[in-house]
Amino acid sequence: MRILFLGAGATGGYFGGRLAKAGADVTFLIRPKRRDQLLRDGIKIESPVGNLVTPVKAITRDEIGAPFDAVVLSAKSYDLIEAIETIRPAVGESSLVLPLLNGMQHLAALDDAFGAARVLGGMCQISVTLDDDGTIHHFGPFATLTQGPRLPEQKDGSAKLHDVFAQGFDARHSADIIASMWEKWFFIAALASSTCLMRASVGEINCTDGGPEFMSSLVNECIAVASANGYPPKQAMLDFARTLMGDRHSKISASMLRDIQRGGRIEADQIVGDIVRRGRARNVATPLLDTAFIHLQAYENQIPKSV
């Protein structure tokens, strides 16, 4: 399969780089400056599961010559409209589009642009950053990418894509990808809402008077919304979420908080706002999520529109 990764940032660069190293036919679609850097230096990854430097193919939008078999999209939600237009020449009649964005909101936009039959469901679990020199730093042992069909006619293509992915990294194939996406979403919504609202790590919040009760209530709101929408988290995920969010020693905070601390743009609507609306549509009360979303919107109103 000819696979195109939009961008070569931290997430796309990590998975695309691992796949290229394994010998898959991978191309990165990027801006000219990053393309020149990749063609000169290759993808560089520093990781506890193994460092790598590997040459890769890289093109700009004007250099797309023909559709690809699969296009992997790991853009931020606030860049989705631009991303759709950027990949449009690379999406043909038989192409598959695999978004790795958070939440669910992006699926409707991609379905409108390319047709639901071309759009798979997907998610990843990884902690990575990109240095100014182009080096991707991977923290911790986890780096998984899960994808699967949303429609029966996508099963064969999704399975074939999984076989390719499995050559390069921890790839997982989900028979119910929407449920898998909800399991990630309810957790990151709770993590982002709590740590951004309090400007603190999980442990720092839990060490306050009322902190454990606050964290537990926020997690329960997210669970209630997911359940009301038909996707109750599995017991293992419930146990994980409640244990992590109740840990008095945890230094974990959401990546959204790190974005706020550097004055950057955030995915407030995609991660928190949309889960609030889906709760409201099912008559689920979410007072803590409501408060967190107001807080995040107020932050967005303070940052320059050009950021």
PDB file of C-alpha atoms in Angstrom:
ATOM      1  CA  MET A   1       0.000   0.000   0.000  1.00  0.00           C
ATOM      2  CA  ARG A   2       1.084   3.558  -0.742  1.00  0.00           C
ATOM      3  CA  ILE A   3       0.552   5.452   2.494  1.00  0.00           C
ATOM      4  CA  LEU A   4       0.594   9.229   2.894  1.00  0.00           C
ATOM      5  CA  PHE A   5       1.069  10.900   6.279  1.00  0.00           C
ATOM      6  CA  LEU A   6      -0.124  14.484   6.457  1.00  0.00           C
ATOM      7  CA  GLY A   7       2.603  16.312   8.326  1.00  0.00           C
ATOM      8  CA  ALA A   8       5.718  15.012  10.008  1.00  0.00           C
ATOM      9  CA  GLY A   9       5.129  16.392  13.466  1.00  0.00           C
ATOM     10  CA  ALA A  10       5.495  14.466  16.676  1.00  0.00           C
ATOM     11  CA  THR A  11       2.681  11.938  16.214  1.00  0.00           C
ATOM     12  CA  GLY A  12       2.634  11.477  12.447  1.00  0.00           C
ATOM     13  CA  GLY A  13       6.404  11.599  12.301  1.00  0.00           C
ATOM     14  CA  TYR A  14       6.747   8.888  14.925  1.00  0.00           C
ATOM     15  CA  PHE A  15       4.363   6.362  13.369  1.00  0.00           C
ATOM     16  CA  GLY A  16       5.312   7.230   9.798  1.00  0.00           C
ATOM     17  CA  GLY A  17       8.999   7.070  10.637  1.00  0.00           C
ATOM     18  CA  ARG A  18       8.683   3.656  12.265  1.00  0.00           C
ATOM     19  CA  LEU A  19       6.748   2.408   9.262  1.00  0.00           C
ATOM     20  CA  ALA A  20       9.261   3.793   6.781  1.00  0.00           C
ATOM     21  CA  LYS A  21      12.108   2.153   8.688  1.00  0.00           C
ATOM     22  CA  ALA A  22      10.274  -1.178   8.395  1.00  0.00           C
ATOM     23  CA  GLY A  23      10.253  -0.814   4.613  1.00  0.00           C
ATOM     24  CA  ALA A  24       6.674   0.280   3.958  1.00  0.00           C
ATOM     25  CA  ASP A  25       5.887   2.690   1.114  1.00  0.00           C
ATOM     26  CA  VAL A  26       5.479   5.868   3.179  1.00  0.00           C
ATOM     27  CA  THR A  27       5.414   9.479   2.007  1.00  0.00           C
ATOM     28  CA  PHE A  28       5.069  12.611   4.141  1.00  0.00           C
ATOM     29  CA  LEU A  29       2.996  15.532   2.861  1.00  0.00           C
ATOM     30  CA  ILE A  30       4.477  18.666   4.408  1.00  0.00           C
ATOM     31  CA  ARG A  31       5.419  22.294   3.900  1.00  0.00           C
ATOM     32  CA  PRO A  32       8.589  23.130   1.919  1.00  0.00           C
ATOM     33  CA  LYS A  33      10.801  23.964   4.907  1.00  0.00           C
ATOM     34  CA  ARG A  34      10.049  20.705   6.730  1.00  0.00           C
ATOM     35  CA  ARG A  35      10.328  18.765   3.449  1.00  0.00           C
ATOM     36  CA  ASP A  36      13.831  20.107   2.876  1.00  0.00           C
ATOM     37  CA  GLN A  37      14.763  19.175   6.437  1.00  0.00           C
ATOM     38  CA  LEU A  38      13.449  15.622   6.056  1.00  0.00           C
ATOM     39  CA  LEU A  39      15.079  15.062   2.694  1.00  0.00           C
ATOM     40  CA  ARG A  40      18.375  16.241   4.178  1.00  0.00           C
ATOM     41  CA  ASP A  41      18.302  14.621   7.626  1.00  0.00           C
ATOM     42  CA  GLY A  42      15.565  11.978   7.511  1.00  0.00           C
ATOM     43  CA  ILE A  43      13.193  11.239  10.386  1.00  0.00           C
ATOM     44  CA  LYS A  44      14.936  11.234  13.761  1.00  0.00           C
ATOM     45  CA  ILE A  45      13.293   9.564  16.756  1.00  0.00           C
ATOM     46  CA  GLU A  46      14.634   9.286  20.299  1.00  0.00           C
ATOM     47  CA  SER A  47      12.654   6.756  22.284  1.00  0.00           C
ATOM     48  CA  PRO A  48      13.001   4.339  25.219  1.00  0.00           C
ATOM     49  CA  VAL A  49      11.894   1.569  22.850  1.00  0.00           C
ATOM     50  CA  GLY A  50      14.684   2.378  20.407  1.00  0.00           C
ATOM     51  CA  ASN A  51      16.141   5.374  18.592  1.00  0.00           C
ATOM     52  CA  LEU A  52      16.126   5.597  14.828  1.00  0.00           C
ATOM     53  CA  VAL A  53      17.217   7.782  11.948  1.00  0.00           C
ATOM     54  CA  THR A  54      15.837   6.849   8.564  1.00  0.00           C
ATOM     55  CA  PRO A  55      15.550   8.515   5.142  1.00  0.00           C
ATOM     56  CA  VAL A  56      11.985   9.189   4.020  1.00  0.00           C
ATOM     57  CA  LYS A  57      10.035  10.431   1.029  1.00  0.00           C
ATOM     58  CA  ALA A  58       8.534  13.885   1.458  1.00  0.00           C
ATOM     59  CA  ILE A  59       6.432  16.056  -0.850  1.00  0.00           C
ATOM     60  CA  THR A  60       4.441  19.274  -0.816  1.00  0.00           C
ATOM     61  CA  ARG A  61       0.812  19.557  -1.923  1.00  0.00           C
ATOM     62  CA  ASP A  62       1.807  20.724  -5.401  1.00  0.00           C
ATOM     63  CA  GLU A  63       3.828  17.545  -5.872  1.00  0.00           C
ATOM     64  CA  ILE A  64       0.957  15.076  -5.362  1.00  0.00           C
ATOM     65  CA  GLY A  65       0.942  13.081  -8.573  1.00  0.00           C
ATOM     66  CA  ALA A  66      -1.731  10.464  -7.924  1.00  0.00           C
ATOM     67  CA  PRO A  67      -4.075   9.286  -5.152  1.00  0.00           C
ATOM     68  CA  PHE A  68      -2.675   7.182  -2.317  1.00  0.00           C
ATOM     69  CA  ASP A  69      -4.141   3.955  -0.961  1.00  0.00           C
ATOM     70  CA  ALA A  70      -4.360   5.424   2.539  1.00  0.00           C
ATOM     71  CA  VAL A  71      -3.970   8.911   3.968  1.00  0.00           C
ATOM     72  CA  VAL A  72      -3.193   9.233   7.688  1.00  0.00           C
ATOM     73  CA  LEU A  73      -4.363  12.474   9.241  1.00  0.00           C
ATOM     74  CA  SER A  74      -2.936  13.522  12.622  1.00  0.00           C
ATOM     75  CA  ALA A  75      -3.641  17.254  12.484  1.00  0.00           C
ATOM     76  CA  LYS A  76      -5.092  19.256  15.361  1.00  0.00           C
ATOM     77  CA  SER A  77      -8.833  19.821  15.162  1.00  0.00           C
ATOM     78  CA  TYR A  78      -8.439  23.560  14.671  1.00  0.00           C
ATOM     79  CA  ASP A  79      -6.452  22.834  11.493  1.00  0.00           C
ATOM     80  CA  LEU A  80      -8.947  20.288  10.135  1.00  0.00           C
ATOM     81  CA  ILE A  81     -10.480  22.412   7.372  1.00  0.00           C
ATOM     82  CA  GLU A  82      -7.046  23.307   6.000  1.00  0.00           C
ATOM     83  CA  ALA A  83      -5.954  19.675   6.331  1.00  0.00           C
ATOM     84  CA  ILE A  84      -8.943  18.469   4.320  1.00  0.00           C
ATOM     85  CA  GLU A  85      -8.094  20.769   1.442  1.00  0.00           C
ATOM     86  CA  THR A  86      -4.417  19.811   1.630  1.00  0.00           C
ATOM     87  CA  ILE A  87      -5.054  16.070   1.285  1.00  0.00           C
ATOM     88  CA  ARG A  88      -7.914  16.341  -1.225  1.00  0.00           C
ATOM     89  CA  PRO A  89      -5.712  15.704  -4.310  1.00  0.00           C
ATOM     90  CA  ALA A  90      -4.324  12.575  -2.609  1.00  0.00           C
ATOM     91  CA  VAL A  91      -7.735  10.978  -1.991  1.00  0.00           C
ATOM     92  CA  GLY A  92      -9.102   8.912  -4.860  1.00  0.00           C
ATOM     93  CA  GLU A  93     -12.091   6.628  -5.391  1.00  0.00           C
ATOM     94  CA  SER A  94     -10.518   3.703  -3.530  1.00  0.00           C
ATOM     95  CA  SER A  95      -8.466   5.659  -0.987  1.00  0.00           C
ATOM     96  CA  LEU A  96      -8.935   5.282   2.768  1.00  0.00           C
ATOM     97  CA  VAL A  97      -8.636   8.269   5.090  1.00  0.00           C
ATOM     98  CA  LEU A  98      -7.501   7.477   8.643  1.00  0.00           C
ATOM     99  CA  PRO A  99      -7.925  10.349  11.114  1.00  0.00           C
ATOM    100  CA  LEU A 100      -6.084  10.192  14.437  1.00  0.00           C
ATOM    101  CA  LEU A 101      -7.776  13.238  15.944  1.00  0.00           C
ATOM    102  CA  ASN A 102      -9.311  13.375  19.410  1.00  0.00           C
ATOM    103  CA  GLY A 103     -13.033  13.143  20.019  1.00  0.00           C
ATOM    104  CA  MET A 104     -15.659  12.515  17.332  1.00  0.00           C
ATOM    105  CA  GLN A 105     -16.430  15.899  15.817  1.00  0.00           C
ATOM    106  CA  HIS A 106     -13.991  15.514  12.942  1.00  0.00           C
ATOM    107  CA  LEU A 107     -15.748  12.466  11.483  1.00  0.00           C
ATOM    108  CA  ALA A 108     -18.691  14.476  10.175  1.00  0.00           C
ATOM    109  CA  ALA A 109     -16.417  16.976   8.422  1.00  0.00           C
ATOM    110  CA  LEU A 110     -14.360  14.209   6.816  1.00  0.00           C
ATOM    111  CA  ASP A 111     -17.491  12.308   5.764  1.00  0.00           C
ATOM    112  CA  ASP A 112     -18.813  15.458   4.098  1.00  0.00           C
ATOM    113  CA  ALA A 113     -15.507  16.009   2.293  1.00  0.00           C
ATOM    114  CA  PHE A 114     -14.713  12.470   1.141  1.00  0.00           C
ATOM    115  CA  GLY A 115     -17.747  10.275   1.797  1.00  0.00           C
ATOM    116  CA  ALA A 116     -18.218   8.073   4.855  1.00  0.00           C
ATOM    117  CA  ALA A 117     -17.156   4.975   2.898  1.00  0.00           C
ATOM    118  CA  ARG A 118     -13.593   6.334   2.694  1.00  0.00           C
ATOM    119  CA  VAL A 119     -13.223   7.456   6.325  1.00  0.00           C
ATOM    120  CA  LEU A 120     -12.026   4.940   8.910  1.00  0.00           C
ATOM    121  CA  GLY A 121     -12.077   5.421  12.651  1.00  0.00           C
ATOM    122  CA  GLY A 122      -8.778   5.734  14.493  1.00  0.00           C
ATOM    123  CA  MET A 123      -6.939   6.837  17.594  1.00  0.00           C
ATOM    124  CA  CYS A 124      -3.455   6.664  19.066  1.00  0.00           C
ATOM    125  CA  GLN A 125      -1.966   6.604  22.535  1.00  0.00           C
ATOM    126  CA  ILE A 126       1.480   8.167  22.674  1.00  0.00           C
ATOM    127  CA  SER A 127       3.411  10.943  24.420  1.00  0.00           C
ATOM    128  CA  VAL A 128       5.730  12.714  21.993  1.00  0.00           C
ATOM    129  CA  THR A 129       7.158  16.149  21.263  1.00  0.00           C
ATOM    130  CA  LEU A 130       8.989  17.659  18.295  1.00  0.00           C
ATOM    131  CA  ASP A 131      12.176  19.702  18.774  1.00  0.00           C
ATOM    132  CA  ASP A 132      13.078  22.722  16.677  1.00  0.00           C
ATOM    133  CA  ASP A 133      15.754  20.646  14.940  1.00  0.00           C
ATOM    134  CA  GLY A 134      13.141  18.104  13.836  1.00  0.00           C
ATOM    135  CA  THR A 135      13.936  15.386  16.379  1.00  0.00           C
ATOM    136  CA  ILE A 136      10.903  13.508  17.721  1.00  0.00           C
ATOM    137  CA  HIS A 137      11.132  12.648  21.427  1.00  0.00           C
ATOM    138  CA  HIS A 138       8.985   9.751  22.608  1.00  0.00           C
ATOM    139  CA  PHE A 139       8.323   9.484  26.359  1.00  0.00           C
ATOM    140  CA  GLY A 140       7.382   6.226  28.042  1.00  0.00           C
ATOM    141  CA  PRO A 141       6.837   2.764  26.597  1.00  0.00           C
ATOM    142  CA  PHE A 142       3.389   3.360  25.077  1.00  0.00           C
ATOM    143  CA  ALA A 143       3.007   4.040  21.371  1.00  0.00           C
ATOM    144  CA  THR A 144      -0.088   2.358  19.988  1.00  0.00           C
ATOM    145  CA  LEU A 145      -2.232   3.151  16.965  1.00  0.00           C
ATOM    146  CA  THR A 146      -5.715   1.661  16.784  1.00  0.00           C
ATOM    147  CA  GLN A 147      -7.899   1.786  13.689  1.00  0.00           C
ATOM    148  CA  GLY A 148     -10.891  -0.038  12.320  1.00  0.00           C
ATOM    149  CA  PRO A 149     -13.827   0.036   9.927  1.00  0.00           C
ATOM    150  CA  ARG A 150     -16.865   2.190  10.571  1.00  0.00           C
ATOM    151  CA  LEU A 151     -18.802   0.470   7.772  1.00  0.00           C
ATOM    152  CA  PRO A 152     -18.891  -3.194   6.656  1.00  0.00           C
ATOM    153  CA  GLU A 153     -17.462  -2.368   3.226  1.00  0.00           C
ATOM    154  CA  GLN A 154     -14.313  -0.994   4.886  1.00  0.00           C
ATOM    155  CA  LYS A 155     -13.365  -4.261   6.601  1.00  0.00           C
ATOM    156  CA  ASP A 156     -10.995  -5.616   3.955  1.00  0.00           C
ATOM    157  CA  GLY A 157      -9.190  -2.327   3.421  1.00  0.00           C
ATOM    158  CA  SER A 158      -8.869  -1.714   7.146  1.00  0.00           C
ATOM    159  CA  ALA A 159      -7.491  -5.217   7.720  1.00  0.00           C
ATOM    160  CA  LYS A 160      -4.939  -4.749   4.932  1.00  0.00           C
ATOM    161  CA  LEU A 161      -3.852  -1.428   6.424  1.00  0.00           C
ATOM    162  CA  HIS A 162      -3.467  -3.088   9.810  1.00  0.00           C
ATOM    163  CA  ASP A 163      -1.153  -5.731   8.355  1.00  0.00           C
ATOM    164  CA  VAL A 164       1.088  -2.973   6.974  1.00  0.00           C
ATOM    165  CA  PHE A 165       1.070  -0.971  10.211  1.00  0.00           C
ATOM    166  CA  ALA A 166       1.955  -4.038  12.272  1.00  0.00           C
ATOM    167  CA  GLN A 167       5.299  -4.215  10.466  1.00  0.00           C
ATOM    168  CA  GLY A 168       6.449  -0.960  12.047  1.00  0.00           C
ATOM    169  CA  PHE A 169       4.797  -0.381  15.422  1.00  0.00           C
ATOM    170  CA  ASP A 170       2.216  -1.554  17.955  1.00  0.00           C
ATOM    171  CA  ALA A 171      -0.833  -1.553  15.674  1.00  0.00           C
ATOM    172  CA  ARG A 172      -4.251  -2.623  16.882  1.00  0.00           C
ATOM    173  CA  HIS A 173      -7.348  -3.428  14.878  1.00  0.00           C
ATOM    174  CA  SER A 174     -10.724  -2.733  16.456  1.00  0.00           C
ATOM    175  CA  ALA A 175     -13.973  -4.351  15.376  1.00  0.00           C
ATOM    176  CA  ASP A 176     -15.816  -1.528  17.157  1.00  0.00           C
ATOM    177  CA  ILE A 177     -13.600   1.475  16.567  1.00  0.00           C
ATOM    178  CA  ILE A 178     -16.195   4.025  17.685  1.00  0.00           C
ATOM    179  CA  ALA A 179     -16.343   2.356  21.112  1.00  0.00           C
ATOM    180  CA  SER A 180     -12.536   2.453  21.260  1.00  0.00           C
ATOM    181  CA  MET A 181     -12.555   6.149  20.392  1.00  0.00           C
ATOM    182  CA  TRP A 182     -15.140   6.877  23.089  1.00  0.00           C
ATOM    183  CA  GLU A 183     -12.992   5.052  25.654  1.00  0.00           C
ATOM    184  CA  LYS A 184     -10.107   7.361  24.924  1.00  0.00           C
ATOM    185  CA  TRP A 185     -12.322  10.431  24.666  1.00  0.00           C
ATOM    186  CA  PHE A 186     -14.071  10.158  28.024  1.00  0.00           C
ATOM    187  CA  PHE A 187     -10.700   9.838  29.748  1.00  0.00           C
ATOM    188  CA  ILE A 188      -8.876  12.680  27.996  1.00  0.00           C
ATOM    189  CA  ALA A 189     -11.916  14.926  28.489  1.00  0.00           C
ATOM    190  CA  ALA A 190     -11.683  14.308  32.232  1.00  0.00           C
ATOM    191  CA  LEU A 191      -7.909  14.742  32.283  1.00  0.00           C
ATOM    192  CA  ALA A 192      -7.941  17.929  30.206  1.00  0.00           C
ATOM    193  CA  SER A 193     -10.871  19.478  32.067  1.00  0.00           C
ATOM    194  CA  SER A 194      -9.381  18.851  35.499  1.00  0.00           C
ATOM    195  CA  THR A 195      -5.742  19.735  34.962  1.00  0.00           C
ATOM    196  CA  CYS A 196      -6.473  22.769  32.765  1.00  0.00           C
ATOM    197  CA  LEU A 197      -9.150  24.141  35.089  1.00  0.00           C
ATOM    198  CA  MET A 198      -6.877  23.798  38.115  1.00  0.00           C
ATOM    199  CA  ARG A 199      -3.590  24.506  36.281  1.00  0.00           C
ATOM    200  CA  ALA A 200      -2.085  21.552  38.128  1.00  0.00           C
ATOM    201  CA  SER A 201      -1.108  17.907  37.787  1.00  0.00           C
ATOM    202  CA  VAL A 202      -3.386  15.057  38.838  1.00  0.00           C
ATOM    203  CA  GLY A 203      -1.398  14.539  42.034  1.00  0.00           C
ATOM    204  CA  GLU A 204      -1.400  18.222  42.959  1.00  0.00           C
ATOM    205  CA  ILE A 205      -5.180  18.351  42.606  1.00  0.00           C
ATOM    206  CA  ASN A 206      -5.687  15.206  44.670  1.00  0.00           C
ATOM    207  CA  CYS A 207      -3.562  16.647  47.492  1.00  0.00           C
ATOM    208  CA  THR A 208      -6.059  19.471  48.081  1.00  0.00           C
ATOM    209  CA  ASP A 209      -9.120  19.532  50.318  1.00  0.00           C
ATOM    210  CA  GLY A 210     -11.928  18.296  48.111  1.00  0.00           C
ATOM    211  CA  GLY A 211      -9.585  17.360  45.280  1.00  0.00           C
ATOM    212  CA  PRO A 212     -10.325  13.620  45.239  1.00  0.00           C
ATOM    213  CA  GLU A 213     -14.078  14.267  45.280  1.00  0.00           C
ATOM    214  CA  PHE A 214     -13.714  16.782  42.444  1.00  0.00           C
ATOM    215  CA  MET A 215     -11.717  14.351  40.320  1.00  0.00           C
ATOM    216  CA  SER A 216     -14.108  11.479  40.967  1.00  0.00           C
ATOM    217  CA  SER A 217     -17.142  13.597  40.109  1.00  0.00           C
ATOM    218  CA  LEU A 218     -15.559  14.839  36.881  1.00  0.00           C
ATOM    219  CA  VAL A 219     -14.688  11.306  35.773  1.00  0.00           C
ATOM    220  CA  ASN A 220     -18.239  10.209  36.569  1.00  0.00           C
ATOM    221  CA  GLU A 221     -19.663  12.997  34.395  1.00  0.00           C
ATOM    222  CA  CYS A 222     -17.590  11.806  31.429  1.00  0.00           C
ATOM    223  CA  ILE A 223     -18.586   8.185  32.043  1.00  0.00           C
ATOM    224  CA  ALA A 224     -22.262   9.195  32.187  1.00  0.00           C
ATOM    225  CA  VAL A 225     -22.066  11.018  28.841  1.00  0.00           C
ATOM    226  CA  ALA A 226     -20.333   8.096  27.124  1.00  0.00           C
ATOM    227  CA  SER A 227     -22.834   5.622  28.575  1.00  0.00           C
ATOM    228  CA  ALA A 228     -25.848   7.755  27.606  1.00  0.00           C
ATOM    229  CA  ASN A 229     -24.532   7.824  24.038  1.00  0.00           C
ATOM    230  CA  GLY A 230     -24.375   4.040  23.929  1.00  0.00           C
ATOM    231  CA  TYR A 231     -20.664   3.538  24.646  1.00  0.00           C
ATOM    232  CA  PRO A 232     -20.153   2.703  28.329  1.00  0.00           C
ATOM    233  CA  PRO A 233     -16.426   2.187  29.022  1.00  0.00           C
ATOM    234  CA  LYS A 234     -15.283  -1.346  29.745  1.00  0.00           C
ATOM    235  CA  GLN A 235     -14.473  -2.217  33.351  1.00  0.00           C
ATOM    236  CA  ALA A 236     -10.725  -2.307  32.732  1.00  0.00           C
ATOM    237  CA  MET A 237     -10.809   1.243  31.370  1.00  0.00           C
ATOM    238  CA  LEU A 238     -13.012   2.417  34.226  1.00  0.00           C
ATOM    239  CA  ASP A 239     -10.551   0.990  36.749  1.00  0.00           C
ATOM    240  CA  PHE A 240      -7.618   2.590  34.930  1.00  0.00           C
ATOM    241  CA  ALA A 241      -9.273   6.005  34.736  1.00  0.00           C
ATOM    242  CA  ARG A 242     -10.399   6.076  38.349  1.00  0.00           C
ATOM    243  CA  THR A 243      -7.031   4.855  39.628  1.00  0.00           C
ATOM    244  CA  LEU A 244      -4.996   7.340  37.596  1.00  0.00           C
ATOM    245  CA  MET A 245      -7.279  10.290  38.267  1.00  0.00           C
ATOM    246  CA  GLY A 246      -7.238   9.526  41.990  1.00  0.00           C
ATOM    247  CA  ASP A 247      -3.452   9.167  42.335  1.00  0.00           C
ATOM    248  CA  ARG A 248      -2.055  11.625  44.891  1.00  0.00           C
ATOM    249  CA  HIS A 249       1.493  11.086  43.580  1.00  0.00           C
ATOM    250  CA  SER A 250       0.817  11.401  39.855  1.00  0.00           C
ATOM    251  CA  LYS A 251       2.716  14.064  37.920  1.00  0.00           C
ATOM    252  CA  ILE A 252       0.515  13.569  34.868  1.00  0.00           C
ATOM    253  CA  SER A 253      -1.296  16.483  33.252  1.00  0.00           C
ATOM    254  CA  ALA A 254      -3.046  16.874  29.917  1.00  0.00           C
ATOM    255  CA  SER A 255      -1.108  17.946  26.846  1.00  0.00           C
ATOM    256  CA  MET A 256      -3.729  20.679  26.572  1.00  0.00           C
ATOM    257  CA  LEU A 257      -2.374  22.187  29.793  1.00  0.00           C
ATOM    258  CA  ARG A 258       1.115  22.269  28.294  1.00  0.00           C
ATOM    259  CA  ASP A 259      -0.337  24.053  25.259  1.00  0.00           C
ATOM    260  CA  ILE A 260      -1.945  26.629  27.566  1.00  0.00           C
ATOM    261  CA  GLN A 261       1.276  27.140  29.515  1.00  0.00           C
ATOM    262  CA  ARG A 262       3.129  28.036  26.313  1.00  0.00           C
ATOM    263  CA  GLY A 263       0.290  30.276  25.110  1.00  0.00           C
ATOM    264  CA  GLY A 264      -0.712  28.040  22.221  1.00  0.00           C
ATOM    265  CA  ARG A 265      -3.965  27.030  20.600  1.00  0.00           C
ATOM    266  CA  ILE A 266      -6.024  24.247  22.157  1.00  0.00           C
ATOM    267  CA  GLU A 267      -8.698  21.731  21.180  1.00  0.00           C
ATOM    268  CA  ALA A 268     -11.245  22.959  23.714  1.00  0.00           C
ATOM    269  CA  ASP A 269     -14.321  22.417  21.561  1.00  0.00           C
ATOM    270  CA  GLN A 270     -13.242  19.054  20.144  1.00  0.00           C
ATOM    271  CA  ILE A 271     -12.308  17.458  23.475  1.00  0.00           C
ATOM    272  CA  VAL A 272     -14.510  19.194  26.065  1.00  0.00           C
ATOM    273  CA  GLY A 273     -17.180  21.236  24.309  1.00  0.00           C
ATOM    274  CA  ASP A 274     -18.462  18.398  22.159  1.00  0.00           C
ATOM    275  CA  ILE A 275     -18.771  15.984  25.076  1.00  0.00           C
ATOM    276  CA  VAL A 276     -20.736  18.684  26.949  1.00  0.00           C
ATOM    277  CA  ARG A 277     -23.133  19.038  24.013  1.00  0.00           C
ATOM    278  CA  ARG A 278     -23.567  15.282  23.645  1.00  0.00           C
ATOM    279  CA  GLY A 279     -24.363  15.076  27.339  1.00  0.00           C
ATOM    280  CA  ARG A 280     -26.893  17.873  27.088  1.00  0.00           C
ATOM    281  CA  ALA A 281     -28.559  16.146  24.123  1.00  0.00           C
ATOM    282  CA  ARG A 282     -29.057  13.064  26.347  1.00  0.00           C
ATOM    283  CA  ASN A 283     -30.160  15.066  29.407  1.00  0.00           C
ATOM    284  CA  VAL A 284     -26.953  14.290  31.297  1.00  0.00           C
ATOM    285  CA  ALA A 285     -25.973  17.000  33.790  1.00  0.00           C
ATOM    286  CA  THR A 286     -22.302  18.015  33.460  1.00  0.00           C
ATOM    287  CA  PRO A 287     -21.737  21.004  35.774  1.00  0.00           C
ATOM    288  CA  LEU A 288     -17.984  20.445  36.182  1.00  0.00           C
ATOM    289  CA  LEU A 289     -17.428  19.903  32.466  1.00  0.00           C
ATOM    290  CA  ASP A 290     -19.530  23.007  31.776  1.00  0.00           C
ATOM    291  CA  THR A 291     -17.287  25.045  34.072  1.00  0.00           C
ATOM    292  CA  ALA A 292     -14.123  23.666  32.499  1.00  0.00           C
ATOM    293  CA  PHE A 293     -15.386  24.459  28.999  1.00  0.00           C
ATOM    294  CA  ILE A 294     -16.209  28.057  29.962  1.00  0.00           C
ATOM    295  CA  HIS A 295     -12.704  28.367  31.392  1.00  0.00           C
ATOM    296  CA  LEU A 296     -11.090  26.987  28.220  1.00  0.00           C
ATOM    297  CA  GLN A 297     -13.138  29.270  25.983  1.00  0.00           C
ATOM    298  CA  ALA A 298     -12.125  32.255  28.096  1.00  0.00           C
ATOM    299  CA  TYR A 299      -8.487  31.277  27.596  1.00  0.00           C
ATOM    300  CA  GLU A 300      -9.030  31.000  23.829  1.00  0.00           C
ATOM    301  CA  ASN A 301     -10.516  34.507  23.815  1.00  0.00           C
ATOM    302  CA  GLN A 302      -7.279  35.819  25.331  1.00  0.00           C
ATOM    303  CA  ILE A 303      -4.782  34.382  22.867  1.00  0.00           C
ATOM    304  CA  PRO A 304      -3.916  36.166  19.600  1.00  0.00           C
ATOM    305  CA  LYS A 305      -5.869  34.774  16.631  1.00  0.00           C
ATOM    306  CA  SER A 306      -2.599  34.355  14.712  1.00  0.00           C
ATOM    307  CA  VAL A 307      -1.156  31.833  17.206  1.00  0.00           C
TER     308      VAL A 307
END
